[in-house]
Amino acid sequence: MGLSNIRNPPEGLEYPKPPTRAKRQIVKKLRKEYHPPNIRLADFVQQQILPNEYRYTPLNPEEDVIRLLRLQAGKGDDRLHCSFEVVSLAKGATRPGYEALSYCWGTGEPSKLIRINDDPDNKFYRDRGSFTSVVQSKFLGLGFNIRDNLHEALKHFREPGQDVMLWVDALCIDQDNEKEKTQQVAKMARIYSLADHVLIWLGAGLESCKSAMDFVHEIIELPKLNVMVQQGTDLFKWDQLVELLRCQWFSRRWVVQELAFAHDATLHYANTSVYWTEFADAVALFVNRIEEIKARYRTRSEFNHEREPLGDVTALGASILVDVTRNSFRKRKWDTEDRYLEPLSGLEALMSNLLSFEATDPRDTVYALLSIMKENNDGRSIKADYQKTAIEVYRDFTEFCVERSTSVDIICRHWAPAKKRPSASIRLKRTKDTKNGLIAKIPSWVPTLAGSPFGDPEAALNGRLNGDSLVGHPDRKPYNASRSKPASFRFEDYPISPISDASDASRSLRSIIIVPEEPASPKTQNGFVDGIADPFLPKDKPHINHAFYMYVKGFKVDIVTKVSARIAGGLLLRECLTMGDWEEPDDQSTNNVPDKLWRTLVADRGPNGENTPTWYQRACSECFARSTTSGDIDTGALIANHKLPSEIRDFSRRVQSIVWNRVFVTTQDKKHFGLAPKATRAGDFPCIVLGCSVPVILRPSKSADGTLEHYELIGETYIYGLMDGEALDVEESPPYEDFKLG
């Protein structure tokens, strides 16, 4: 290209103008106040005040096509350069071989700049009329920001001497195009099944995790495993393995589908790798021998006996993932072009099994499971639609579950992700404009993971937070409080406009489906929060949202009059026990614990929902005989005391799994006694709801003039003597009413 052509671009094209003085001042301010020392200023400015240079060419929605990423050859710290190729998924179509990448998106902001080369015929660049932009898009590549983990993965899988063809969801799908995202997500099952290989990127940086990858090969050699377990050698390697199993990838919801449809998969951590089938066997063997391994830890003098060795391995996402991928579906037909997966679990069951798995977009809590649910076999399904808000998706999911099962147990299962606060980088850019700064509160009939036994995926690694769910698994219901009567329900929705003042929200909409943020909220424009899509707000009309009420039929059993202190850490206070008519005996009798008290402590069931073992009452009495000087029962201390009979420790574990973070309640005149959510307070109503296998606690929500507007669902409850339909054993029909849940 001649120098004259550069100085004098062709007619109709012009060079971009230099930045204005105002923009230059912004750059100087950013550099002075916020510029991190470990990032190039040009890249930092690109991230903070400039949009991504690259613009996607929309895919034809009428064609069965996807984008593939051509990762150009390079090595070391060379800038990542790539381009896209559009290929057909149609049967018999010619397409290049490719590998599908499975990785964890992460929660940080996209901060790593890559270059994407594009066709200069792209209408976006031609319409800009800039000679420079056309040349740059073709030869130099256009800037595009990606997150750190993806950047690390692409550098790892890049080849020095040849290009690599990949499918990467964050790049091959235009994440800002909701229509395209909806269409492409529906193809993901085929994308992974047609891939030559699935590359699983776990991360890099920890030597312990790299050692654990090598340890996997030792575990699957059964004779060697047997010697290691029996002799207790190399115990530190099991700690390293647990560290590897805590990698965030194992808590991603999409990985279940990606593994289910993978023809072949390998896990990669830094420069180490292992086949998924070998890794899955190693995890299963580890779980199978876990008690023997823990016993070896306890024999070592250097072991800290105040903590449980290795923690609850079965609660780790990796352990659950291995179990689900092997037991929730089977591959019936598996060749190059025609691959068929038979799902064995329904959508509600999958949701219950995968509580410890999360998604970046809350709508994917549901959408990530659609391709692997059993209901696909009979043609009844939910369709992914990213033009819907998260609350609308939650409504669709709840309605689907109730219609399929005729049960409303789903409103007692803590499955939905809680709405998280914006990241620090977004809060850095907050403005005082709250006109559209609205967030959608999750309705009370959508219980969030904060109330689940181990909390959200990030908290799940830190141990138990709450008692186990009383409704149990969808396929194994331990109770029948409504005597299998089918659910009677409906939804009511209506548009809500922005509320400019918190007092207005309290006065006009006590349902509080929409509330304004505090003055320092992120600015919301076109459904985005500081440039990041907010799935809780409609993208096309962010100033309009919908409130959803759910109507269910049932009746009140009684009213709560007394609530105990929260049962923290499994410590049963003497004051709580006396609510269940416990009286400290004068003699050494071991069979004096009231029936309603010991049965309530274990929710009148064994660990798997079966009837209580006959020895539970005797074990309970032994626990009470070992109370503290204050008359409290410390179940944690009983479990940790390995000199005690195993029955006492097993009973204590069952008690912890039920009472943890709950409260004891009694109703009027002490007519009923039970366990309820920690948020329960006097004046709440224990209720029987048709289609619900357990009683629930409802709280009336009234307007300023005392008029009942709706009920808040506080949660499931155990009421002694009402868990198997006894409330319906009355001569007169119960006083049914339609509860409006907000």
XYZ file of C-alpha atoms in Angstrom:
742
model
C 0.000 0.000 0.000
C 1.562 3.304 -1.068
C 2.243 6.156 1.333
C -0.052 8.438 -0.676
C -2.966 6.033 -0.129
C -2.392 6.141 3.614
C -2.223 9.952 3.655
C -5.178 10.273 1.273
C -7.731 7.496 1.865
C -10.165 6.573 -0.933
C -13.172 8.786 -1.499
C -15.931 8.275 1.067
C -13.566 7.022 3.772
C -11.906 9.054 6.488
C -9.568 8.508 9.383
C -11.068 8.416 12.862
C -10.748 11.745 14.646
C -8.370 12.013 17.608
C -9.960 11.846 21.038
C -11.408 15.050 22.387
C -9.742 16.936 25.205
C -12.470 15.682 27.545
C -11.688 12.035 26.750
C -7.977 12.651 27.174
C -8.671 14.097 30.614
C -10.713 10.959 31.492
C -7.758 8.783 30.498
C -5.397 10.814 32.659
C -7.758 10.609 35.617
C -8.204 6.851 35.224
C -4.473 6.326 34.976
C -3.825 8.377 38.073
C -6.580 6.919 40.277
C -7.399 3.416 39.063
C -4.752 2.133 36.657
C -3.513 -1.242 38.004
C 0.268 -1.574 37.777
C 0.135 -5.022 36.094
C -1.871 -4.061 32.999
C -0.989 -2.044 29.925
C -2.601 1.399 29.911
C -4.005 0.823 26.404
C -5.730 -2.354 27.517
C -7.027 -0.666 30.670
C -8.547 2.230 28.748
C -10.107 -0.292 26.326
C -11.789 -2.031 29.281
C -12.940 1.058 31.167
C -14.208 3.629 28.681
C -14.177 2.027 25.237
C -16.614 -0.631 24.013
C -15.355 -3.824 22.385
C -14.182 -2.939 18.885
C -15.373 -6.212 17.392
C -18.988 -6.456 16.235
C -20.618 -9.794 15.384
C -22.134 -10.523 12.010
C -25.583 -11.933 12.923
C -26.180 -15.603 12.113
C -29.051 -16.451 9.808
C -31.819 -17.729 12.140
C -33.294 -19.755 9.273
C -30.134 -21.835 8.905
C -28.826 -24.550 11.216
C -25.427 -22.936 11.697
C -22.930 -22.068 14.443
C -19.679 -20.140 14.674
C -16.382 -21.899 15.240
C -13.360 -20.082 16.595
C -10.136 -20.421 14.633
C -7.413 -19.831 17.222
C -4.371 -18.731 15.255
C -0.975 -20.273 15.895
C 1.176 -18.594 18.504
C 3.245 -19.209 21.596
C 4.191 -17.771 24.943
C 2.928 -14.294 25.650
C 2.032 -13.541 22.031
C -1.283 -11.711 21.734
C -4.177 -14.079 21.074
C -5.473 -13.683 17.524
C -8.487 -15.523 16.170
C -11.291 -15.420 13.623
C -14.712 -16.992 13.162
C -15.990 -19.512 10.646
C -19.707 -20.183 10.192
C -20.433 -23.905 9.713
C -23.573 -25.997 9.357
C -24.771 -28.586 11.870
C -27.123 -30.177 9.364
C -26.748 -33.920 8.998
C -24.357 -34.728 6.163
C -22.977 -31.184 5.990
C -19.230 -30.706 5.563
C -17.565 -28.984 8.476
C -14.061 -28.953 9.934
C -13.236 -31.030 12.964
C -13.329 -29.039 16.175
C -12.948 -29.343 19.929
C -15.457 -27.900 22.405
C -14.088 -26.023 25.393
C -15.637 -26.496 28.839
C -14.446 -24.020 31.445
C -15.614 -21.742 34.242
C -16.587 -18.216 33.217
C -15.691 -16.699 36.557
C -17.183 -13.598 38.146
C -14.626 -10.920 37.324
C -15.008 -8.358 34.566
C -13.577 -9.139 31.095
C -10.085 -7.674 31.352
C -7.927 -9.568 28.849
C -7.738 -8.171 25.344
C -7.677 -10.480 22.316
C -7.803 -9.629 18.625
C -10.490 -10.958 16.295
C -9.908 -10.742 12.549
C -13.092 -10.284 10.547
C -14.303 -10.108 6.968
C -14.089 -6.496 5.699
C -17.495 -7.046 4.066
C -19.023 -6.997 7.558
C -21.787 -4.411 7.187
C -20.967 -2.790 10.529
C -17.475 -1.726 9.436
C -18.533 -0.726 5.916
C -21.258 1.504 7.355
C -18.786 3.216 9.656
C -17.123 4.614 6.553
C -13.660 4.464 8.100
C -10.809 3.231 5.910
C -8.799 2.506 9.054
C -11.526 0.373 10.633
C -11.870 -1.777 7.499
C -8.106 -2.382 7.289
C -7.884 -3.055 11.013
C -10.750 -5.561 10.993
C -9.099 -7.578 8.217
C -5.398 -7.479 9.017
C -4.773 -6.266 12.572
C -7.799 -7.666 14.361
C -10.343 -5.857 16.476
C -10.149 -5.705 20.238
C -12.424 -7.889 22.343
C -12.227 -8.354 26.121
C -12.520 -11.778 27.746
C -12.200 -12.992 31.323
C -8.925 -14.173 32.818
C -9.734 -17.891 32.973
C -10.765 -18.097 29.323
C -7.681 -16.140 28.310
C -5.492 -18.616 30.207
C -7.288 -21.575 28.615
C -6.906 -20.242 25.063
C -3.194 -19.628 25.629
C -2.824 -23.183 26.917
C -4.618 -24.864 24.008
C -3.047 -22.661 21.314
C -0.567 -24.541 19.118
C 2.741 -22.962 18.031
C 2.711 -24.360 14.499
C -0.942 -24.624 13.433
C -4.358 -23.093 13.977
C -6.820 -24.780 16.351
C -10.572 -24.999 15.731
C -12.625 -24.555 18.895
C -16.165 -23.920 20.009
C -16.223 -21.530 22.990
C -19.601 -20.348 24.241
C -18.494 -16.889 25.416
C -17.045 -16.109 21.953
C -18.983 -18.212 19.461
C -22.317 -16.878 20.683
C -23.052 -13.158 20.568
C -23.866 -12.816 24.263
C -25.499 -9.408 23.711
C -27.954 -10.753 21.124
C -30.756 -12.372 23.126
C -32.467 -13.894 20.076
C -29.251 -15.476 18.823
C -28.381 -16.642 22.326
C -31.770 -18.366 22.617
C -31.292 -20.147 19.276
C -27.677 -21.139 19.884
C -28.211 -22.450 23.423
C -30.826 -24.815 22.004
C -28.059 -26.283 19.780
C -25.492 -26.821 22.540
C -26.302 -30.488 23.025
C -25.524 -31.143 19.356
C -22.473 -28.876 19.450
C -20.881 -30.957 22.206
C -22.002 -34.292 20.799
C -20.542 -33.510 17.346
C -17.243 -32.211 18.715
C -14.224 -34.462 18.174
C -13.221 -33.898 21.775
C -14.227 -31.872 24.840
C -11.412 -29.991 26.554
C -12.087 -29.302 30.235
C -10.025 -26.454 31.641
C -9.778 -26.462 35.455
C -7.231 -23.688 35.817
C -3.556 -23.317 36.723
C -1.351 -22.061 39.493
C -1.588 -24.522 42.402
C 1.119 -27.158 42.648
C -1.119 -29.234 44.937
C -3.750 -29.529 42.186
C -1.152 -30.555 39.623
C 0.067 -33.254 41.999
C -3.520 -34.395 42.526
C -3.973 -34.847 38.766
C -1.029 -37.259 38.808
C -2.440 -38.946 41.923
C -5.580 -39.879 39.957
C -3.569 -42.441 38.010
C -2.481 -44.088 41.285
C -6.023 -44.273 42.682
C -7.439 -46.206 39.727
C -4.820 -48.951 40.190
C -6.896 -51.008 42.628
C -4.085 -53.054 44.244
C -2.071 -49.881 44.843
C -5.155 -48.101 46.208
C -5.776 -50.925 48.644
C -2.229 -50.715 50.020
C -2.414 -46.919 50.377
C -5.705 -47.071 52.285
C -4.781 -49.963 54.565
C -1.344 -48.621 55.445
C -2.342 -44.947 55.539
C 0.596 -43.887 53.379
C 0.782 -40.523 51.593
C -2.241 -39.103 53.396
C -1.322 -35.593 52.221
C -2.211 -36.683 48.689
C -5.858 -37.057 49.689
C -5.814 -33.460 50.923
C -4.420 -32.416 47.561
C -7.166 -34.344 45.796
C -9.844 -32.547 47.836
C -8.180 -29.259 46.866
C -8.530 -30.244 43.203
C -12.168 -31.277 43.687
C -12.869 -27.789 45.015
C -12.025 -26.201 41.639
C -14.828 -23.904 40.559
C -15.425 -25.811 37.327
C -17.046 -28.609 39.331
C -19.792 -26.217 40.462
C -20.751 -25.040 36.947
C -24.279 -26.056 35.941
C -23.571 -26.290 32.215
C -20.849 -28.916 32.675
C -23.467 -31.617 33.298
C -24.814 -31.237 29.770
C -21.348 -30.796 28.309
C -20.131 -34.061 29.832
C -23.340 -35.931 29.058
C -23.033 -35.289 25.331
C -19.231 -35.505 25.082
C -17.902 -38.268 22.873
C -14.537 -37.989 24.608
C -13.318 -35.605 27.326
C -10.100 -34.772 29.140
C -9.477 -32.590 32.178
C -6.558 -30.163 32.110
C -4.926 -28.388 35.030
C -1.899 -26.348 33.948
C 0.276 -28.783 31.971
C -1.275 -31.956 33.449
C -4.235 -33.870 32.016
C -6.351 -36.953 32.663
C -9.257 -38.608 30.854
C -12.660 -37.864 32.367
C -13.486 -41.581 32.632
C -10.340 -42.164 34.712
C -11.024 -39.120 36.854
C -14.639 -40.195 37.479
C -13.480 -43.655 38.576
C -10.919 -42.100 40.935
C -13.538 -39.860 42.567
C -15.991 -42.760 42.947
C -13.289 -44.929 44.529
C -12.306 -42.088 46.855
C -15.902 -41.674 48.060
C -16.267 -45.442 48.453
C -13.187 -45.672 50.712
C -13.623 -42.314 52.480
C -14.411 -43.677 55.964
C -11.353 -45.950 55.890
C -9.172 -43.039 54.810
C -10.570 -40.805 57.562
C -9.850 -43.534 60.109
C -6.186 -43.502 59.048
C -6.059 -39.725 59.636
C -7.346 -40.140 63.190
C -4.517 -42.515 64.085
C -1.887 -39.877 63.339
C -0.701 -37.750 66.248
C -0.179 -34.706 64.024
C -3.815 -34.718 62.924
C -6.038 -31.911 64.258
C -8.767 -33.894 66.014
C -10.940 -30.815 66.386
C -11.980 -31.012 62.746
C -13.388 -33.730 60.549
C -10.637 -34.976 58.191
C -11.213 -34.110 54.518
C -14.665 -32.643 55.256
C -17.915 -33.848 53.666
C -16.581 -35.218 50.378
C -20.029 -36.292 49.177
C -21.172 -32.637 49.235
C -18.448 -31.580 46.777
C -19.616 -30.761 43.271
C -17.136 -33.219 41.757
C -18.644 -36.127 43.687
C -22.189 -35.115 42.753
C -21.171 -34.598 39.123
C -19.736 -38.101 38.841
C -22.894 -39.586 40.320
C -25.273 -37.551 38.147
C -23.446 -38.125 34.866
C -23.476 -41.879 35.466
C -26.981 -42.298 36.832
C -29.164 -39.592 35.273
C -28.902 -40.661 31.620
C -27.483 -43.328 29.353
C -26.093 -43.229 25.844
C -28.192 -45.422 23.600
C -26.722 -44.657 20.147
C -23.337 -43.035 19.677
C -21.724 -42.688 16.265
C -20.272 -39.816 14.283
C -23.488 -38.285 12.955
C -26.351 -39.691 15.021
C -25.894 -39.578 18.773
C -28.751 -40.249 21.154
C -28.852 -39.664 24.895
C -31.684 -41.060 27.017
C -32.352 -38.884 30.098
C -33.519 -40.796 33.167
C -34.327 -37.924 35.562
C -37.046 -35.294 35.395
C -36.383 -31.568 35.526
C -37.414 -31.165 39.173
C -35.249 -34.131 40.188
C -32.246 -32.722 38.310
C -32.762 -29.369 39.990
C -32.781 -31.084 43.391
C -29.652 -33.113 42.589
C -27.646 -30.140 41.335
C -28.136 -27.538 44.052
C -24.371 -27.034 44.346
C -24.038 -26.127 40.654
C -24.339 -22.510 39.554
C -24.594 -20.481 36.360
C -23.434 -16.952 35.553
C -26.893 -16.081 34.213
C -29.620 -17.035 36.745
C -31.923 -18.066 33.894
C -29.453 -20.834 33.095
C -30.279 -22.407 36.453
C -33.216 -23.813 34.477
C -32.044 -23.610 30.866
C -28.824 -25.586 31.456
C -30.917 -28.661 32.330
C -33.420 -28.643 29.470
C -31.438 -30.907 27.129
C -30.875 -33.617 29.746
C -34.309 -33.887 31.365
C -36.571 -36.910 31.003
C -39.569 -34.839 29.926
C -37.961 -34.389 26.500
C -38.956 -37.999 25.801
C -42.664 -37.144 25.802
C -42.356 -33.837 23.981
C -43.348 -31.616 26.912
C -40.677 -29.126 27.800
C -39.718 -25.554 28.604
C -38.086 -23.603 25.797
C -35.103 -21.368 26.470
C -35.963 -17.720 25.845
C -33.422 -15.103 26.897
C -35.854 -12.302 26.171
C -37.626 -13.306 29.382
C -36.525 -12.014 32.770
C -35.211 -14.377 35.433
C -38.443 -14.024 37.420
C -40.477 -15.060 34.370
C -38.239 -18.099 33.885
C -38.681 -19.028 37.549
C -42.455 -18.739 37.115
C -42.347 -20.999 34.024
C -40.246 -23.566 35.875
C -42.507 -23.604 38.939
C -45.606 -23.926 36.788
C -44.025 -26.748 34.789
C -43.096 -28.692 37.936
C -46.524 -28.325 39.530
C -48.385 -29.307 36.362
C -46.195 -32.363 35.839
C -46.332 -33.624 39.415
C -49.666 -32.173 40.712
C -47.532 -31.227 43.745
C -46.386 -27.812 44.979
C -43.396 -29.209 46.869
C -41.188 -27.138 44.567
C -42.116 -24.009 46.573
C -40.373 -25.594 49.578
C -37.170 -26.585 47.758
C -34.354 -24.051 47.936
C -33.149 -24.098 44.338
C -32.956 -20.543 42.935
C -29.764 -18.461 43.026
C -30.016 -15.335 45.134
C -29.593 -12.011 43.359
C -25.995 -10.976 43.955
C -24.531 -7.553 44.545
C -22.613 -6.000 41.626
C -18.867 -6.583 41.550
C -16.406 -4.070 42.941
C -15.496 -2.834 39.464
C -19.140 -2.075 38.713
C -19.635 -0.345 42.059
C -16.605 1.796 41.170
C -18.610 3.246 38.282
C -21.963 3.688 40.075
C -23.904 6.887 39.535
C -26.617 8.619 41.513
C -29.172 8.101 38.763
C -31.768 5.778 40.305
C -34.610 6.511 37.950
C -34.260 3.074 36.357
C -32.060 1.566 39.067
C -34.539 -1.167 39.980
C -33.935 -4.697 41.086
C -36.495 -7.468 41.015
C -36.962 -9.177 44.352
C -37.409 -12.918 44.116
C -40.925 -13.897 45.270
C -41.265 -15.914 48.474
C -42.604 -18.894 46.498
C -39.170 -19.166 44.836
C -36.908 -20.320 47.702
C -33.268 -19.417 47.141
C -30.136 -21.440 47.760
C -29.398 -19.348 50.840
C -31.828 -21.620 52.678
C -30.498 -24.909 51.308
C -28.466 -27.267 53.543
C -25.080 -26.035 52.303
C -26.016 -22.644 50.838
C -24.934 -21.422 47.424
C -22.060 -23.155 45.574
C -19.444 -20.790 46.998
C -20.576 -21.463 50.571
C -21.093 -25.206 50.060
C -17.411 -25.917 50.665
C -17.537 -24.404 54.150
C -19.901 -26.906 55.725
C -23.562 -27.047 56.696
C -25.595 -23.841 56.900
C -29.149 -25.164 57.309
C -31.087 -28.313 58.050
C -31.987 -30.741 55.273
C -35.090 -30.213 53.185
C -38.163 -31.824 54.694
C -39.928 -32.381 51.363
C -37.070 -34.639 50.329
C -36.323 -35.718 46.788
C -39.121 -35.503 44.182
C -38.918 -39.270 43.672
C -38.866 -40.109 47.407
C -41.323 -38.090 49.497
C -41.079 -38.966 53.197
C -44.317 -37.226 54.255
C -47.889 -36.829 53.074
C -49.375 -33.918 55.022
C -52.050 -33.160 52.400
C -53.001 -36.815 51.829
C -51.911 -36.765 48.160
C -54.623 -34.260 47.254
C -53.647 -32.595 43.955
C -52.445 -29.009 43.944
C -54.828 -26.187 43.133
C -52.840 -23.195 41.915
C -52.657 -20.283 39.508
C -50.402 -17.320 38.805
C -51.295 -13.662 38.563
C -48.966 -11.159 36.973
C -49.214 -7.479 36.175
C -46.845 -4.721 35.025
C -45.223 -2.450 37.571
C -43.665 0.921 36.788
C -40.639 2.359 38.567
C -41.107 3.492 42.144
C -39.184 6.634 42.900
C -39.367 6.468 46.654
C -38.991 3.626 49.121
C -42.016 4.860 51.065
C -44.077 4.662 47.856
C -42.988 1.052 47.449
C -43.997 0.248 50.995
C -47.288 2.097 50.634
C -48.438 0.954 47.183
C -46.800 -2.432 46.659
C -46.257 -4.386 49.825
C -45.628 -7.397 47.608
C -42.210 -5.766 47.126
C -41.570 -7.497 43.839
C -39.724 -4.385 42.661
C -37.768 -2.139 44.972
C -35.461 0.778 44.172
C -31.767 0.402 44.916
C -29.928 2.691 47.294
C -28.681 5.966 45.749
C -25.326 4.390 44.902
C -26.853 1.829 42.543
C -25.449 0.992 39.109
C -27.050 2.914 36.266
C -29.414 0.757 34.286
C -29.793 1.409 30.561
C -31.584 -0.811 28.068
C -31.688 -3.708 30.491
C -27.981 -3.489 31.260
C -26.245 -2.559 34.506
C -23.169 -0.546 33.566
C -22.989 -2.415 30.282
C -23.714 -5.842 31.793
C -27.080 -7.414 31.082
C -29.321 -7.605 34.144
C -31.395 -10.776 33.678
C -33.890 -9.625 36.310
C -35.000 -6.661 34.147
C -36.565 -6.716 30.654
C -33.933 -5.633 28.145
C -36.328 -3.825 25.819
C -38.302 -2.032 28.569
C -36.165 -1.792 31.695
C -38.588 0.671 33.279
C -41.381 -1.932 33.276
C -41.365 -5.152 35.233
C -43.878 -7.766 36.311
C -44.961 -8.851 39.761
C -46.074 -12.447 40.102
C -48.396 -13.785 42.732
C -48.983 -17.493 43.152
C -52.338 -18.664 44.480
C -52.483 -22.010 46.306
C -55.386 -23.646 48.127
C -55.150 -24.814 51.722
C -56.140 -24.076 55.309
C -54.625 -22.754 58.527
C -53.883 -25.269 61.252
C -53.114 -22.907 64.121
C -51.121 -19.784 64.983
C -47.535 -19.666 66.279
C -47.363 -18.203 69.787
C -43.811 -19.031 70.926
C -40.524 -19.274 69.021
C -37.228 -20.509 70.476
C -33.770 -19.134 69.869
C -32.128 -20.238 66.636
C -30.448 -23.644 66.918
C -26.882 -22.690 65.987
C -24.223 -25.292 65.279
C -26.447 -28.141 66.419
C -26.413 -26.943 70.046
C -29.750 -27.753 71.719
C -30.315 -25.275 74.540
C -32.118 -26.455 77.641
C -34.686 -23.664 77.185
C -35.501 -25.028 73.713
C -35.877 -28.587 74.946
C -38.342 -27.598 77.637
C -40.685 -26.353 74.890
C -41.004 -30.041 73.966
C -41.957 -30.934 77.570
C -38.481 -32.126 78.520
C -37.908 -32.330 82.250
C -34.589 -33.382 83.746
C -35.209 -36.660 85.614
C -34.521 -37.176 89.279
C -33.146 -40.676 88.687
C -30.868 -42.172 86.032
C -33.689 -43.462 83.843
C -32.761 -43.495 80.155
C -36.246 -43.721 78.633
C -37.821 -40.471 79.752
C -37.539 -38.261 76.642
C -41.050 -37.311 75.503
C -42.103 -38.952 72.272
C -42.902 -35.665 70.549
C -39.478 -34.252 71.450
C -37.185 -37.030 70.253
C -39.269 -37.587 67.128
C -39.206 -33.861 66.339
C -35.414 -33.772 66.745
C -35.073 -36.234 63.843
C -38.262 -35.160 62.007
C -39.576 -38.671 62.757
C -37.525 -40.178 59.934
C -34.175 -41.832 59.344
C -31.406 -40.381 57.131
C -32.948 -41.497 53.821
C -36.565 -40.717 54.636
C -37.349 -44.174 55.987
C -39.127 -44.774 59.290
C -37.074 -44.086 62.389
C -34.920 -46.990 63.589
C -36.271 -48.598 66.743
C -33.147 -47.657 68.712
C -33.441 -43.895 68.081
C -35.337 -43.203 71.329
C -32.740 -45.055 73.397
C -29.898 -43.233 71.612
C -31.675 -39.935 72.275
C -31.909 -40.697 75.981
C -28.179 -41.496 76.041
C -27.478 -38.121 74.435
C -29.599 -36.325 77.039
C -27.766 -38.185 79.790
C -24.576 -36.549 78.478
C -25.871 -32.977 78.594
C -23.588 -30.127 79.620
C -23.602 -28.617 83.097
C -26.107 -26.069 81.765
C -28.451 -28.805 80.605
C -27.698 -28.241 76.888
C -27.086 -31.001 74.348
C -23.935 -30.405 72.260
C -24.414 -32.723 69.288
C -21.110 -31.608 67.764
C -19.166 -32.764 70.819
C -21.025 -36.083 70.827
C -20.169 -36.702 67.165
C -16.504 -35.844 67.725
C -16.201 -38.258 70.665
C -15.169 -41.492 68.930
C -15.185 -43.336 72.241
C -18.979 -43.208 72.283
C -21.095 -45.944 70.691
C -21.631 -45.348 66.976
C -25.413 -45.290 67.525
C -25.152 -42.168 69.693
C -22.974 -40.430 67.108
C -25.234 -41.498 64.214
C -28.298 -40.226 66.065
C -26.526 -36.914 66.738
C -25.670 -36.564 63.046
C -29.316 -37.080 62.160
C -30.354 -34.448 64.716
C -27.881 -31.954 63.263
C -29.144 -32.542 59.734
C -32.664 -31.596 60.876
C -32.381 -28.878 63.524
C -29.444 -26.899 62.102
C -30.407 -23.197 61.902
C -34.077 -23.910 62.590
C -36.226 -22.894 65.592
C -38.649 -24.743 67.827
C -42.222 -23.429 67.774
C -45.376 -24.013 69.778
C -48.876 -22.903 68.862
C -51.777 -21.575 70.863
C -52.198 -23.381 74.203
C -49.209 -25.562 73.217
C -51.520 -27.542 70.986
C -48.783 -28.212 68.445
C -44.989 -28.445 68.664
C -42.432 -28.564 65.883
C -39.480 -27.121 63.950
C -39.715 -24.142 61.617
C -37.459 -21.840 59.564
C -35.332 -19.415 61.574
C -37.339 -16.451 60.181
C -40.536 -17.689 61.849
C -42.066 -15.416 64.456
C -45.128 -15.285 66.680
C -48.277 -14.593 64.675
C -47.291 -16.743 61.693
C -49.603 -19.541 60.575
C -48.746 -23.235 60.143
C -50.821 -24.275 57.117
C -51.667 -27.332 55.069
C -51.493 -26.622 51.320
C -53.071 -29.004 48.840
C -50.382 -30.774 46.842
C -47.678 -30.080 49.433
C -46.271 -33.075 51.292
C -45.315 -31.016 54.380
C -46.944 -28.151 56.299
C -45.710 -24.623 55.603
C -45.415 -21.383 57.578
C -47.251 -18.391 56.083
C -47.088 -14.773 57.236
C -49.839 -12.262 56.434
C -48.678 -9.062 54.759
C -51.021 -6.163 55.366
C -51.386 -2.650 54.031
C -51.133 0.456 56.191
C -54.864 0.306 56.980
C -54.608 -3.322 58.128
C -56.078 -4.909 55.002
C -54.606 -8.296 54.105
C -52.818 -8.020 50.760
C -51.005 -11.344 50.466
C -48.986 -13.949 52.382
C -45.240 -14.416 52.515
C -44.116 -18.033 52.381
C -41.618 -18.418 55.242
C -40.889 -22.044 54.436
C -41.554 -25.679 55.218
C -42.123 -26.857 58.773
C -42.230 -30.054 60.793
C -45.281 -30.203 63.084
C -45.453 -33.247 65.311
C -48.615 -35.213 64.577
C -49.477 -33.417 61.310
C -46.978 -34.884 58.811
C -49.105 -37.717 57.413
C -52.470 -36.114 56.777
C -53.769 -36.064 60.355
C -55.052 -32.477 59.884
C -57.563 -33.856 57.366
C -58.905 -36.437 59.833
C -61.749 -34.217 60.987
C -65.476 -34.655 60.756
C -66.070 -31.259 59.176
C -64.302 -30.100 56.032
C -61.327 -27.831 56.841
C -61.853 -24.095 56.219
C -60.102 -23.928 52.843
C -58.955 -20.616 51.386
C -56.878 -19.385 48.474
C -53.545 -18.171 49.794
C -52.084 -15.381 47.678
C -48.310 -15.786 47.902
C -46.132 -12.774 47.146
